[in-house]
Short mmCIF file of C-alpha atoms and ligand atoms in Angstrom, two decimals:
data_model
loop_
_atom_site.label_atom_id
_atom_site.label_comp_id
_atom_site.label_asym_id
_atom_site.label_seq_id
_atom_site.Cartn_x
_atom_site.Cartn_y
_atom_site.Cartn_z
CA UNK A 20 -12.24 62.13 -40.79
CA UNK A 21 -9.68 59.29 -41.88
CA UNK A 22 -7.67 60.19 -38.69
CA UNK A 23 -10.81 58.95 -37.21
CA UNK A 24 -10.72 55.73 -39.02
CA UNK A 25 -7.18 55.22 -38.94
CA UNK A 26 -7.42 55.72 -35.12
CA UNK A 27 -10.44 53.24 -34.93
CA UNK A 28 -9.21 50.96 -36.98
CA UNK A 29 -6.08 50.89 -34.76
CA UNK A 30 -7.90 50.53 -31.71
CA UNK A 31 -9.81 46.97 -33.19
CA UNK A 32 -6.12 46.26 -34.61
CA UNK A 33 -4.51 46.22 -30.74
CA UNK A 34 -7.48 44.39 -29.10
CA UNK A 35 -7.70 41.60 -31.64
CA UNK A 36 -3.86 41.43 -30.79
CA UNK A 37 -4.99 41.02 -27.40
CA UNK A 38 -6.96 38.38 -28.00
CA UNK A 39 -4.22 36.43 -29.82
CA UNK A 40 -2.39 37.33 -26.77
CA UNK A 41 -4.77 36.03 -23.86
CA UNK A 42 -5.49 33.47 -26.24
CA UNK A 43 -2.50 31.64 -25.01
CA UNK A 44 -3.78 31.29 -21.76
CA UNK A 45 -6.20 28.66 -22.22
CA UNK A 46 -9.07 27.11 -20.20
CA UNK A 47 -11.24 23.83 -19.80
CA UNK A 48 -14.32 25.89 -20.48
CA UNK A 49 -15.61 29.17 -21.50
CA UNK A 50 -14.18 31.41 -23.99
CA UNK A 51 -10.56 29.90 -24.78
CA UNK A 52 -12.62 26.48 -23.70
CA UNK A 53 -11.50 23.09 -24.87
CA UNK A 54 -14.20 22.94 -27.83
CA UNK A 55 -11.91 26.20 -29.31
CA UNK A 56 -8.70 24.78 -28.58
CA UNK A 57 -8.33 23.57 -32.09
CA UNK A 58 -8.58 27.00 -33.05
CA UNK A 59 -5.27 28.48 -31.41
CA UNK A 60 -3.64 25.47 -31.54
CA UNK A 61 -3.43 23.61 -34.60
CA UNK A 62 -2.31 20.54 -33.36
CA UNK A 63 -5.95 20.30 -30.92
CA UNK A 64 -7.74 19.22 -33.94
CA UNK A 65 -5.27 16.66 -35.25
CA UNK A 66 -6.58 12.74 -35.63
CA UNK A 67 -4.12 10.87 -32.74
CA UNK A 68 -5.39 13.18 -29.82
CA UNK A 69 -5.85 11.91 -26.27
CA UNK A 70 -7.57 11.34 -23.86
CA UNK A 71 -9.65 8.11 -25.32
CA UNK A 72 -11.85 5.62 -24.26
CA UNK A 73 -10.52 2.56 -23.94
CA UNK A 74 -13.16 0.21 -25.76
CA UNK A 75 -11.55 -3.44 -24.00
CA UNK A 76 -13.85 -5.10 -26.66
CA UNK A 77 -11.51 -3.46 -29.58
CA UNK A 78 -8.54 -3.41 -27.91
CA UNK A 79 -5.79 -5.85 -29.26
CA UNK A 80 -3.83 -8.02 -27.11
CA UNK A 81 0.19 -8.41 -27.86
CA UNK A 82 2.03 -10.93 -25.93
CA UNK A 83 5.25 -8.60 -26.45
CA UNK A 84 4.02 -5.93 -24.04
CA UNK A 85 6.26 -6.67 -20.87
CA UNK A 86 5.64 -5.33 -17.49
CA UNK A 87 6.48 -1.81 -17.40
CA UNK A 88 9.44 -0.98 -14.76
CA UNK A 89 10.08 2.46 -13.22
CA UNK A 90 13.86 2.96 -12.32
CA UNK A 91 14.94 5.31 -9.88
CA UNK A 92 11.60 5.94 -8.56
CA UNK A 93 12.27 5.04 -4.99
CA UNK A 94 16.05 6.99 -5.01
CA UNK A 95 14.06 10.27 -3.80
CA UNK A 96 17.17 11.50 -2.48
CA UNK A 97 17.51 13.81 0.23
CA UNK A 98 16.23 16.83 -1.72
CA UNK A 99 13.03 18.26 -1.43
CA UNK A 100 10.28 17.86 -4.57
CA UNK A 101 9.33 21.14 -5.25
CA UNK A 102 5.11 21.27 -6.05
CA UNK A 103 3.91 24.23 -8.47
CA UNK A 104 0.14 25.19 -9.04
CA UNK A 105 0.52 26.77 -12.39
CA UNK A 106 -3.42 27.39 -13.16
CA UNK A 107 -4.16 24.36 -15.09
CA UNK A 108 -2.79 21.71 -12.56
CA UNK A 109 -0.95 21.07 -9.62
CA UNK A 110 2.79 19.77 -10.74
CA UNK A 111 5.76 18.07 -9.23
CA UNK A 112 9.26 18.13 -10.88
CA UNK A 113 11.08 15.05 -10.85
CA UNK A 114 14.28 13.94 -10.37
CA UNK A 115 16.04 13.52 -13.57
CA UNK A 116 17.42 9.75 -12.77
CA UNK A 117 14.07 8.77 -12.56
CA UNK A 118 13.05 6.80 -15.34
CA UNK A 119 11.04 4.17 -17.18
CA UNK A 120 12.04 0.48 -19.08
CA UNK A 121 9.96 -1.66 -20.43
CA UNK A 122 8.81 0.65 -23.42
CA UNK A 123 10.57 1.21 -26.85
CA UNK A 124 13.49 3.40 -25.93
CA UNK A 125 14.22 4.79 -22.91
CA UNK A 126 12.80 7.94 -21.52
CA UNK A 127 13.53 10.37 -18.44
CA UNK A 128 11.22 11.64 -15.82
CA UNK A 129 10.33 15.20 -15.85
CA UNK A 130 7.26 15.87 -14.09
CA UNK A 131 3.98 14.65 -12.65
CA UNK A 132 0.23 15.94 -12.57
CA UNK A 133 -2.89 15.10 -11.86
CA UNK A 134 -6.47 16.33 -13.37
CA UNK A 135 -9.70 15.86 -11.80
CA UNK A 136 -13.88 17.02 -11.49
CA UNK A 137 -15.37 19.22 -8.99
CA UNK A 138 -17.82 16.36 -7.14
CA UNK A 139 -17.47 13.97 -4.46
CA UNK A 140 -19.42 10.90 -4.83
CA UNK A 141 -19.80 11.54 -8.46
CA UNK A 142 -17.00 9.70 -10.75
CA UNK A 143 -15.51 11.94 -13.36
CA UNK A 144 -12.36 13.60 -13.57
CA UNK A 145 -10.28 11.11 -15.15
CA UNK A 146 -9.05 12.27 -18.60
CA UNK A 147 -9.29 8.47 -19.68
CA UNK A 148 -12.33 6.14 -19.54
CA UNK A 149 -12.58 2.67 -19.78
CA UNK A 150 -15.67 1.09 -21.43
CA UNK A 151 -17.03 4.65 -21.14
CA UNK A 152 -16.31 4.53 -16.97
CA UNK A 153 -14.57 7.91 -15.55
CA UNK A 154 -13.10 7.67 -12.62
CA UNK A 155 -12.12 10.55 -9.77
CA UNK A 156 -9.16 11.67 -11.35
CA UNK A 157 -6.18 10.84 -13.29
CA UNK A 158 -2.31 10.88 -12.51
CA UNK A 159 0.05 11.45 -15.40
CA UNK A 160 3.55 10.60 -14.72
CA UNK A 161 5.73 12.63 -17.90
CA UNK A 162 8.51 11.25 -19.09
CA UNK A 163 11.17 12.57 -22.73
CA UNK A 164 12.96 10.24 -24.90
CA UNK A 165 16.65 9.99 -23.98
CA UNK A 166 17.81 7.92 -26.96
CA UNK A 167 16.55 10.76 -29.80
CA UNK A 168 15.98 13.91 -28.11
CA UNK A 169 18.05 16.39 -25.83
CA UNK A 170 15.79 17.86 -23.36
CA UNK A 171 11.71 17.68 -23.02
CA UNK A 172 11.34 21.15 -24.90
CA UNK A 173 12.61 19.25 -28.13
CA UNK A 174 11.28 15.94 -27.08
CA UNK A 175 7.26 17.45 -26.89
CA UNK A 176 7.05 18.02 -30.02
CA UNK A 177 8.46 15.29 -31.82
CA UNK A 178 7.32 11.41 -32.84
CA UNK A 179 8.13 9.55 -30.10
CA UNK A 180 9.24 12.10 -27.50
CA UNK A 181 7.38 11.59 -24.44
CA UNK A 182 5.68 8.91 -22.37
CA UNK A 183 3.54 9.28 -20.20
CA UNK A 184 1.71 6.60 -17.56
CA UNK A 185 -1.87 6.95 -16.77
CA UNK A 186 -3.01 5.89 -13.63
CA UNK A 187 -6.21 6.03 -12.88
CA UNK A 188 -7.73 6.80 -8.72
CA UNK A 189 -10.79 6.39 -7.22
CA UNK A 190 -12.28 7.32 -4.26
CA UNK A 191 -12.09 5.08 -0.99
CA UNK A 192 -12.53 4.60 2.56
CA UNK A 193 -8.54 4.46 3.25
CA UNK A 194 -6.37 7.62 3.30
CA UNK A 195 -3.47 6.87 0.60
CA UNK A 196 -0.21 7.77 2.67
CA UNK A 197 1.35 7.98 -1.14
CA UNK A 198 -0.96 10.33 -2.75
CA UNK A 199 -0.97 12.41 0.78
CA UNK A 200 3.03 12.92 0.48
CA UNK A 201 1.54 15.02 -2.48
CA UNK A 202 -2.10 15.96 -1.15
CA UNK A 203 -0.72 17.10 2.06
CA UNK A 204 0.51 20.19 0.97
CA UNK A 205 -2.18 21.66 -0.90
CA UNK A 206 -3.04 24.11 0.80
CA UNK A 207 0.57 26.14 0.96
CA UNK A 208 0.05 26.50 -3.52
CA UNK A 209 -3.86 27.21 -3.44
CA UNK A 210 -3.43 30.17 -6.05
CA UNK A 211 -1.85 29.94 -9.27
CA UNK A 212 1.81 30.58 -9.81
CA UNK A 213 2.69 29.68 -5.90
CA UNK A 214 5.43 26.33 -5.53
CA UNK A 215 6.33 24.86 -2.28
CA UNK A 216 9.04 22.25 -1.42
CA UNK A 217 8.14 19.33 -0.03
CA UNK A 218 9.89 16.00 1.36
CA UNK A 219 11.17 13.64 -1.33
CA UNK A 220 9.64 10.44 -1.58
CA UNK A 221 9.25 7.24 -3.26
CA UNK A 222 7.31 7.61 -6.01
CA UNK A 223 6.39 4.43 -6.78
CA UNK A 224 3.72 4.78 -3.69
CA UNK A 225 1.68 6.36 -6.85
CA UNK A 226 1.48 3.87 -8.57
CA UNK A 227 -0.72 0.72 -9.11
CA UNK A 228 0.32 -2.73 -7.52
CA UNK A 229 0.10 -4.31 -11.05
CA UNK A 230 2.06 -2.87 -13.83
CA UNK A 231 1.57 -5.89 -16.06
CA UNK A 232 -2.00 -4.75 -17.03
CA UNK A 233 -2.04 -1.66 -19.17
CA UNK A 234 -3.42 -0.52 -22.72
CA UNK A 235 -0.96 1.19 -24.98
CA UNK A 236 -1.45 3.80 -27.31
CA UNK A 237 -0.20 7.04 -29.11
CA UNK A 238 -1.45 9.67 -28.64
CA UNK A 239 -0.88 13.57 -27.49
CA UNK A 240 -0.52 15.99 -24.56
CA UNK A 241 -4.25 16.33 -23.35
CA UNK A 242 -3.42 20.19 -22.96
CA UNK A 243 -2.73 22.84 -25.96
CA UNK A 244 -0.37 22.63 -27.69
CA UNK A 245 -2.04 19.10 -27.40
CA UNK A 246 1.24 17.86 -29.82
CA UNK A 247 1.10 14.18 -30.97
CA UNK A 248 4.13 13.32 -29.34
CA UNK A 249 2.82 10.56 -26.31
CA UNK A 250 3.03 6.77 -25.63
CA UNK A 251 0.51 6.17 -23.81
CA UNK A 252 0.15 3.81 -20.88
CA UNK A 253 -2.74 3.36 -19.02
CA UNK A 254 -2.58 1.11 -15.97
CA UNK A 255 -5.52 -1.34 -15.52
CA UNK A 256 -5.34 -1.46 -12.02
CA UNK A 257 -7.01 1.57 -10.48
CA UNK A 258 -5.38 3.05 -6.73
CA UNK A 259 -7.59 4.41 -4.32
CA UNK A 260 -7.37 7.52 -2.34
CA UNK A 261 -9.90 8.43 0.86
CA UNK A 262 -12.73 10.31 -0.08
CA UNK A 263 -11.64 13.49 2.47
CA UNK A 264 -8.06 13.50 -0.08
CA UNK A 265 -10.34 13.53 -3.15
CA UNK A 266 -12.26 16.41 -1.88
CA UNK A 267 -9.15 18.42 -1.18
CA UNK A 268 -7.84 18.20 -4.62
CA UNK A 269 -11.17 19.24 -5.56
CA UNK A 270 -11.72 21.84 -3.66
CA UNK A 271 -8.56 23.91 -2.06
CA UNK A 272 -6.80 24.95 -5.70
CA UNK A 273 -7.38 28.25 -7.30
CA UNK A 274 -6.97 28.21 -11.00
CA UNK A 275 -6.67 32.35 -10.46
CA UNK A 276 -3.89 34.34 -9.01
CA UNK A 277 -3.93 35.66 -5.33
CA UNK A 278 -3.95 39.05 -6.48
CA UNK A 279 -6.91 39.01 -8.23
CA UNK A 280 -10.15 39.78 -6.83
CA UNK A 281 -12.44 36.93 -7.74
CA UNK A 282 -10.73 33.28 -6.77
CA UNK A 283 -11.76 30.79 -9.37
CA UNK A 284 -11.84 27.12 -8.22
CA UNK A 285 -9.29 25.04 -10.18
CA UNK A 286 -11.68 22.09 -10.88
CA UNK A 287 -12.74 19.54 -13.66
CA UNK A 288 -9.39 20.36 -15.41
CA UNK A 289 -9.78 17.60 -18.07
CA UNK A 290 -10.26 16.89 -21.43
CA UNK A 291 -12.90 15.23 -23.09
CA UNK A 292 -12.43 11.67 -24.90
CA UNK A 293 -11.17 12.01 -28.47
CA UNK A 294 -12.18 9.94 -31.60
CA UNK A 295 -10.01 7.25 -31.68
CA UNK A 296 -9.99 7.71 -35.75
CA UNK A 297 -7.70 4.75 -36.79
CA UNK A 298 -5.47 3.89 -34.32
CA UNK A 299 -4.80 0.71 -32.55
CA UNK A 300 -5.30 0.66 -28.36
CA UNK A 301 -2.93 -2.63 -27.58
CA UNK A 302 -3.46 -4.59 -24.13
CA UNK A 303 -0.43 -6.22 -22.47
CA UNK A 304 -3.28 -8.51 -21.12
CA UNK A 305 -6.76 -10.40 -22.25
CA UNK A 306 -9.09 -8.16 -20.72
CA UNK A 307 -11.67 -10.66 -20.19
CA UNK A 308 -9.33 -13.27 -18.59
CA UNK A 309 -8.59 -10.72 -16.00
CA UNK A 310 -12.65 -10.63 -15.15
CA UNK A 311 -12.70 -14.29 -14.80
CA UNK A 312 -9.93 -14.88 -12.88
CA UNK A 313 -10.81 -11.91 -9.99
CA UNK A 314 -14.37 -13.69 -9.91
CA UNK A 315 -13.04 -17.30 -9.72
CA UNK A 316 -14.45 -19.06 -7.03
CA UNK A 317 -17.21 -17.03 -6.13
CA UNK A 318 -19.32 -17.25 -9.37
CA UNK A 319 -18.62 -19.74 -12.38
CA UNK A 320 -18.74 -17.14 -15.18
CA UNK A 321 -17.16 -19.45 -17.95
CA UNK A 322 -20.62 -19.89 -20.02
CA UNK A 323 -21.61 -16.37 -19.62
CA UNK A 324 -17.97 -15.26 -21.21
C1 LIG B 1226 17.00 21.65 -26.06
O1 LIG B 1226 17.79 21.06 -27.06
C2 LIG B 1226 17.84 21.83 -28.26
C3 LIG B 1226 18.59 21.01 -29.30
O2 LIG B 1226 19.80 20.53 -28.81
C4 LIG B 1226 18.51 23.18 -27.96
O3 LIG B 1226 18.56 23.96 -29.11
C5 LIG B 1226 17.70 23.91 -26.88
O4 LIG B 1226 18.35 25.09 -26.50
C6 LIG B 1226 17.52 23.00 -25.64
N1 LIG B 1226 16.56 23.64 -24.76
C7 LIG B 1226 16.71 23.66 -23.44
C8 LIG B 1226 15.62 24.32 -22.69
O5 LIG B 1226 17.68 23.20 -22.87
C1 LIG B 1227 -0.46 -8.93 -12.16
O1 LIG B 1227 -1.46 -9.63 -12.85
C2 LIG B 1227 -0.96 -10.79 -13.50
C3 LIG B 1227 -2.09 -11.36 -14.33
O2 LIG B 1227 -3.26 -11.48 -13.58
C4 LIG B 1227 -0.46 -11.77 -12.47
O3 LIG B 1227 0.05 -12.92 -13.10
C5 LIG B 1227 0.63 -11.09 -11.66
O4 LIG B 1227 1.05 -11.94 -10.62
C6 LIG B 1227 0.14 -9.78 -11.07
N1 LIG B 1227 1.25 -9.11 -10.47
C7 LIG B 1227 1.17 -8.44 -9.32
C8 LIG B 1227 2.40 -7.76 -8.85
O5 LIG B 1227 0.14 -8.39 -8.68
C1 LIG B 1228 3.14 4.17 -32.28
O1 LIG B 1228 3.67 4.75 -33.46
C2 LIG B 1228 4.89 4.16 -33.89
C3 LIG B 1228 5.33 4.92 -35.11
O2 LIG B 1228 5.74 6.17 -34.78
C4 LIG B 1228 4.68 2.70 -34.20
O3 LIG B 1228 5.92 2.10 -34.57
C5 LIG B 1228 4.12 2.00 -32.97
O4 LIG B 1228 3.81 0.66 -33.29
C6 LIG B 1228 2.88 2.69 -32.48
N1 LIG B 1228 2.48 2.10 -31.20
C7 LIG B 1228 1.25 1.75 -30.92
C8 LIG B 1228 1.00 1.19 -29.57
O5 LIG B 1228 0.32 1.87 -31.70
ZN1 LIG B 1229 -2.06 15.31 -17.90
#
């Protein structure tokens, strides 16, 4: 009889092991869905988590914020990028002279990702809003602090390791040559765990024409372990990619592997907005200047602002 229960009480032993185990590999919903997060990984339910929404009315401008300035970004080399679907995303390493001024120290690119929803013609996807607007989806460009940390392992989870830029796409009527370097090759990584190599290019393509307008922040990885380790800057300026390239991120990844038997679409892979709790968002601009200027001539909004 207490071989019984010893046995039983084995069995629930090893499966709630299991769980811990599978636990690990996380998802945006369902079981291990981002509203559990928190409770696997402690750092998910901390009080600086990202994404936010950028409220413009809150946000505080500081003349200090200079333009930010990739470096390297256009040195692609002659290697090829190598592009990874690893379940969650679809990633590109970067070369490790690629990096970013203009911020507090000086930090090193490692890698670059993008999140998005599962609709076309319907605008969410973006990780970060912006007076409560979504957009298609999101690009994060990751870069590790240099000048206090020895490699992005340390760097992740440590004050001040990473920064990452935010740049925020939309769907248009014009394919995005840039974004189809990337887009392009979709197809060759459509199940989890597959990588291709692709031609190097210049990766400032990817980014907005204006990197003077941004909102800065700290905040954390938008994925478990979700540490608070991220300055955060989000571009004003939003790029635009065709609606056909929009649909292909949307709808040629598989989140699953090949071997298994039902493919799972790798779709609206991003988090929800976070309470902002008491942190600061700073603008490198006057958001409402912007709006005035970009209308002038066409309407005379001074009295309405
Ligand atoms: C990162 O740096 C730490 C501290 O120097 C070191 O212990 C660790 O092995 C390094 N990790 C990698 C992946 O290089
Ligand atoms: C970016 O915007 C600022 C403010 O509107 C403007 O002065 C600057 O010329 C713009 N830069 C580029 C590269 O468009
Ligand atoms: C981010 O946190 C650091 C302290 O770690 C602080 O010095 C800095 O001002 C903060 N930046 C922003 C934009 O709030
Ligand atoms: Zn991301």
């Amino acid at each position: 009889m207490d071989l019984v229960w010893i046995t039983v009480a084995f069995f629930f032993f090893c499966k709630c092991l299991e769980c811990l185990g599978t636990a690990k590999e996380w998802t945006y919903a369902g079981a291990v869905g981002q509203t559990e997060w928190a409770e696997f990984f402690p750092d998910c339910g901390g009080s600086s988590q990202s994404p936010i929404n950028v409220d413009t009315s809150q946000t505080l401008y500081d003349p200090m914020l200079i333009p930010v300035q990739p470096l390297g970004y256009n040195h692609y080399g002659n290697r090829p990028f190598t592009l990874y679907n690893n379940g969650h995303t679809v990633q590109m390493t970067l070369p490790h002279w690629m990096s970013v001024a203009g911020l507090p120290w000086h930090y090193s690119a490692v890698q670059l990702h993008l999140h998005w929803g599962s609709e076309v013609g319907v605008a969410t996807g973006s990780e970060h809003t912006i007076n409560g607007h979504s957009t298609a989806a999101e690009l994060h460009i990751v870069h590790y602090n240099t000048e206090i940390y020895a490699n992005m392992s340390e760097a992740k989870t440590q004050e001040n390791g990473l920064a990452v830029l935010a740049i925020l796409i939309e769907a248009g009527e014009e394919i995005n040559q840039g974004y189809g370097s990337i887009l392009n090759y979709l197809g060759h990584i459509r199940y989890a765990g597959q990588k291709v190599a692709i031609p190097a290019f210049d990766i400032n393509l990817l980014l907005p024409d204006n990197l003077s307008q941004y909102f800065r922040y700290n905040g954390s990885l938008t994925t478990p372990p979700c540490h608070q380790s991220v300055l955060w800057t989000i571009f004003n300026e939003r790029v635009k990619i065709s609606h056909s390239q929009l649909m292909k991120i949307q709808t040629v990844l598989y989140s699953s592997k090949e071997e298994e038997a039902e493919p799972m679409a790798l779709q609206d892979n991003y988090r929800t907005t976070q309470p902002l709790n008491r942190r600061t968002v700073l603008s490198s601009f006057i958001p409402g200047m912007i709006w005035k200027l970009k209308f002038k001539g066409i309407v005379d909004l001074n009295d309405m602002l």
